[in-house]
Short mmCIF file of C-alpha atoms in Angstrom, two decimals:
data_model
loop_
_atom_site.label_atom_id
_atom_site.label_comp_id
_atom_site.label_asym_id
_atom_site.label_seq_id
_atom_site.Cartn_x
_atom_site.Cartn_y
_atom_site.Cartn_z
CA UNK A 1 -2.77 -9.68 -19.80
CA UNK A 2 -4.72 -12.07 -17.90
CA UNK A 3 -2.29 -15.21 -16.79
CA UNK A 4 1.10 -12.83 -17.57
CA UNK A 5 4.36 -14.86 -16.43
CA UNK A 6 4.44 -13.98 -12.71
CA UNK A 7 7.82 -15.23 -12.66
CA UNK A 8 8.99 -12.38 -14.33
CA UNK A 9 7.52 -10.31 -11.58
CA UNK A 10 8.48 -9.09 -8.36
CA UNK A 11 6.84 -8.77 -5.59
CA UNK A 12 4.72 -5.58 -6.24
CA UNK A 13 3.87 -3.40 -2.85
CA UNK A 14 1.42 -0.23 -3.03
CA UNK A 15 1.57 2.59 -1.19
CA UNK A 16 -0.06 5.64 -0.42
CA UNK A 17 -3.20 7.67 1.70
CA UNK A 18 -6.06 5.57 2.53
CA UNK A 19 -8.67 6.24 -0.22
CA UNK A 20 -5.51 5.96 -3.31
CA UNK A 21 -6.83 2.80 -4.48
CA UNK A 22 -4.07 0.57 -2.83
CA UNK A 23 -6.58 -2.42 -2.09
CA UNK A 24 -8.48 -1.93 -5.80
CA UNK A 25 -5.47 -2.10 -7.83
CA UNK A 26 -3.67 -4.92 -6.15
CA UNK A 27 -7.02 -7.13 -6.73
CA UNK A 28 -6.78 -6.02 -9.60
CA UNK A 29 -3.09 -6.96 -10.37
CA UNK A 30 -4.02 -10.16 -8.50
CA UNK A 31 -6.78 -10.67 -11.32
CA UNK A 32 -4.13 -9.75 -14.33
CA UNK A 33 -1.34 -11.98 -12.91
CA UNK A 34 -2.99 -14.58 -10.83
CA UNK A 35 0.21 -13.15 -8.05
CA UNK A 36 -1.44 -14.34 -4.57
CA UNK A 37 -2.66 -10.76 -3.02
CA UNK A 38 -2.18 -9.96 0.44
CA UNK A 39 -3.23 -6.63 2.33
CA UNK A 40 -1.12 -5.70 5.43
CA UNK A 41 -4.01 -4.35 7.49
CA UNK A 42 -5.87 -7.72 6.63
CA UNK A 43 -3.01 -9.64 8.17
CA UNK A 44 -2.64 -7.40 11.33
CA UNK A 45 -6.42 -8.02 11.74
CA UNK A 46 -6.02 -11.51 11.45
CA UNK A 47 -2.88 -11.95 13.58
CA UNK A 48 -4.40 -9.47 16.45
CA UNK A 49 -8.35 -10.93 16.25
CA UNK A 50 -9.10 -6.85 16.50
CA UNK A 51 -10.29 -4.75 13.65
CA UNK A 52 -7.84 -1.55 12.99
CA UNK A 53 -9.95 0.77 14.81
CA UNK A 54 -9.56 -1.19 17.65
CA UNK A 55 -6.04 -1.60 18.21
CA UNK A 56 -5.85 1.90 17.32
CA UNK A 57 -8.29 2.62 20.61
CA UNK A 58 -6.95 -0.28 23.04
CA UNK A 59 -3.03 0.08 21.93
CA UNK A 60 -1.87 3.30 20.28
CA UNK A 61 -0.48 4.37 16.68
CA UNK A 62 2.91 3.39 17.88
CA UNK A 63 1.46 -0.37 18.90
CA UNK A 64 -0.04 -0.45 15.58
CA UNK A 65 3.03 0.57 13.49
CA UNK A 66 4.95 -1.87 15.26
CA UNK A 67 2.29 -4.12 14.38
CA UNK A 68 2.82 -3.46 10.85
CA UNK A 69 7.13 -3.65 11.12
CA UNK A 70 6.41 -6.89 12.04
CA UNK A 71 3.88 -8.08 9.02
CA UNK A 72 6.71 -6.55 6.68
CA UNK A 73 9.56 -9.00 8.31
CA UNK A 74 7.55 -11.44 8.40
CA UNK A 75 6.63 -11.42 4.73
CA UNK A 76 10.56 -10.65 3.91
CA UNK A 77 11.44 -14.10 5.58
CA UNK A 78 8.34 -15.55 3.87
CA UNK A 79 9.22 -14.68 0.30
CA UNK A 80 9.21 -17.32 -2.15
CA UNK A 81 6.55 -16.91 -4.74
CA UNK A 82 5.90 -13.14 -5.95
CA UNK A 83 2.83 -11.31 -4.61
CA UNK A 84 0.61 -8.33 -4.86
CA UNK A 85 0.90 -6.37 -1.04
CA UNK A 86 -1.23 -3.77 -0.35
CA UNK A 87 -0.28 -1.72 2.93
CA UNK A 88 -1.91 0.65 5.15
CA UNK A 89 -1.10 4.48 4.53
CA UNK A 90 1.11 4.81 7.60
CA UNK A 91 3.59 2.34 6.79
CA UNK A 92 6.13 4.35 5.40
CA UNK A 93 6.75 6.46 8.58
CA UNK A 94 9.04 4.56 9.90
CA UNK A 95 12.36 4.09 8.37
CA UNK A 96 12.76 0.52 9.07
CA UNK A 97 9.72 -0.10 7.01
CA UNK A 98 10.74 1.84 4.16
CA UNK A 99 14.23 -0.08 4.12
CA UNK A 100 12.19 -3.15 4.32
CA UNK A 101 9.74 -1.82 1.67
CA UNK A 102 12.25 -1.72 -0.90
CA UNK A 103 14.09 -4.68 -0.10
CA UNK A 104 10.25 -6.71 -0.30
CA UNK A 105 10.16 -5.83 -4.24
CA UNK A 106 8.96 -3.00 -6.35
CA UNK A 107 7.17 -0.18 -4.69
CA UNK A 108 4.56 1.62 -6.22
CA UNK A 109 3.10 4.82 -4.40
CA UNK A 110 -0.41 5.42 -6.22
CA UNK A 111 -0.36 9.64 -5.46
CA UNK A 112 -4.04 11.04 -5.47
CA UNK A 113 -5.15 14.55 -5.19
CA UNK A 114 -6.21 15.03 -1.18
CA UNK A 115 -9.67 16.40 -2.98
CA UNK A 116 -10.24 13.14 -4.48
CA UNK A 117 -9.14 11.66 -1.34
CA UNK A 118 -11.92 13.16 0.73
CA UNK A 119 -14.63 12.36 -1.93
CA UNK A 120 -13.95 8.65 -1.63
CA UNK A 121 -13.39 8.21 1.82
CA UNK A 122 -15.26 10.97 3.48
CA UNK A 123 -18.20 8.51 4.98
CA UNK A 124 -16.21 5.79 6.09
CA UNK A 125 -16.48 5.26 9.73
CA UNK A 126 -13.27 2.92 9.66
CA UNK A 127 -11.04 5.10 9.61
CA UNK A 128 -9.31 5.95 12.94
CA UNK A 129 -7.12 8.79 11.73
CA UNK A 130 -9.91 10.52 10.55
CA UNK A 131 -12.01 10.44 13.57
CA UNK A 132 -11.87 14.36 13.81
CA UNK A 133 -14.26 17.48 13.13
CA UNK A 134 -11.83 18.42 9.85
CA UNK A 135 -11.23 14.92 8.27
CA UNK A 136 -9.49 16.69 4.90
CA UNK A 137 -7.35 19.18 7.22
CA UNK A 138 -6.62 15.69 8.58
CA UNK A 139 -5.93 14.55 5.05
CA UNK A 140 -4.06 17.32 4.19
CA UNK A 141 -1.68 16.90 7.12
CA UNK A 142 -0.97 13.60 6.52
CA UNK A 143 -0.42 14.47 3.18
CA UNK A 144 2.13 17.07 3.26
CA UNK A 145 3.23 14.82 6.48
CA UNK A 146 4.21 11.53 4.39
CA UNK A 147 4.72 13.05 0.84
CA UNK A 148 8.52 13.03 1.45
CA UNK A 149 8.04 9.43 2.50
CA UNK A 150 6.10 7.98 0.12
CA UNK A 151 8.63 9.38 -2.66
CA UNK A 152 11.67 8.39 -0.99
CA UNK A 153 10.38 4.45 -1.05
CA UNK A 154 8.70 4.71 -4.37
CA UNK A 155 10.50 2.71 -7.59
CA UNK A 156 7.97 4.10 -9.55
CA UNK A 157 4.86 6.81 -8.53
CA UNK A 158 1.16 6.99 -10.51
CA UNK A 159 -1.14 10.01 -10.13
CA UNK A 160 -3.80 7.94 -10.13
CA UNK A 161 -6.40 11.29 -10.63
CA UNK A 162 -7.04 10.54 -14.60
CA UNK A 163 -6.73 7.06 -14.96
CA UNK A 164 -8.44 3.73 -15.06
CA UNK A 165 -7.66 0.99 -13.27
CA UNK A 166 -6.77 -1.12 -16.35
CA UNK A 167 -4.35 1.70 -17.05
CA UNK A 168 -2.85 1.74 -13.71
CA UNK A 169 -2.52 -1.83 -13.90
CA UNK A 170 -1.07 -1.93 -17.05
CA UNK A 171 1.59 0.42 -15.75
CA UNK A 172 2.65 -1.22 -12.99
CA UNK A 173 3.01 -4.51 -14.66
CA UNK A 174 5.30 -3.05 -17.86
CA UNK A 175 7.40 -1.02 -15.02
CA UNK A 176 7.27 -4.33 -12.41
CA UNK A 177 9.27 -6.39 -15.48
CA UNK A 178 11.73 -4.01 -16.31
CA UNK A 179 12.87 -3.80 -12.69
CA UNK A 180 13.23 -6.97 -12.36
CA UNK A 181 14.54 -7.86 -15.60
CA UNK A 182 17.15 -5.18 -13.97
CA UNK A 183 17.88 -6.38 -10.96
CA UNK A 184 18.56 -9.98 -12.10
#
């Protein structure tokens, strides 16, 4: 599918728990579509000069989710050529950013078993939610915290558990075109 129209696409945003794949699926759409690719996280790091952990340690959660309210405006006003965005877990807690999630393109939330979760993110040190004695209790929790988030903003949702990238990919392309061929 390599070089696919990307003006038949909309933007296409993924969602979901650290550790779903968010950041290896949009390079991967970036590959498929040649769509620009930009990561949220990647922005607020580059905007701030501090790496996530930090501004987590310095400012707060609430600092950082403002942080991220702001990437999502600022990407709204910004929109002219269709992109790939990945965004950090968190994003949909606040209901500004879901609003603004939706109205930013097509929303995929890539759902993966909190089991999987753990396996793939269990020895990363970057994480600053899961900074605790019980990372998959924290997993869990966020889980069954955001779940009813992550569904509300979705246009379309992928268990991700089963399938290969190119599938996933493949997915969200063919589901990306009709919903924009019906919103136009």
């Amino acid at each position: 599918m390599k070089g696919a129209a990307s003006t038949s696409l909309p933007n296409i945003i993924l969602i979901g728990l650290m550790g779903c794949g968010k950041t290896t699926i949009g390079k991967e759409l970036h590959r498929e579509t040649n769509l620009g690719f930009t990561d949220t996280d990647q922005l607020i790091e580059r905007q701030t000069g501090m790496h996530i952990p930090q501004i987590f340690k310095i400012h707060g959660e609430s600092h950082f989710r403002d942080l991220e309210t702001g990437i999502l405006q600022q990407l709204q006003m910004a929109a002219t050529q269709s992109r790939i965005i990945s965004t950090g877990g968190g994003i949909i807690i606040r209901p500004e950013n879901r609003l603004l999630l939706k109205k930013l393109g097509f929303v995929v939330w890539l759902h993966t078993d909190v089991n999987i979760l753990y396996q793939r993110i269990s020895r990363c040190t970057n994480r600053p939610l899961l900074q605790q004695p019980n990372p998959k209790a924290v997993l869990e929790h966020l889980m069954n915290e955001r779940h009813d988030f992550y569904q509300e903003t979705a246009h379309l949702t992928i268990d991700t558990a089963n399938l290969h990238i190119h599938e996933i990919a493949f997915g969200i392309l063919e589901s990306a075109r009709v919903f924009r061929s019906r919103r136009q």
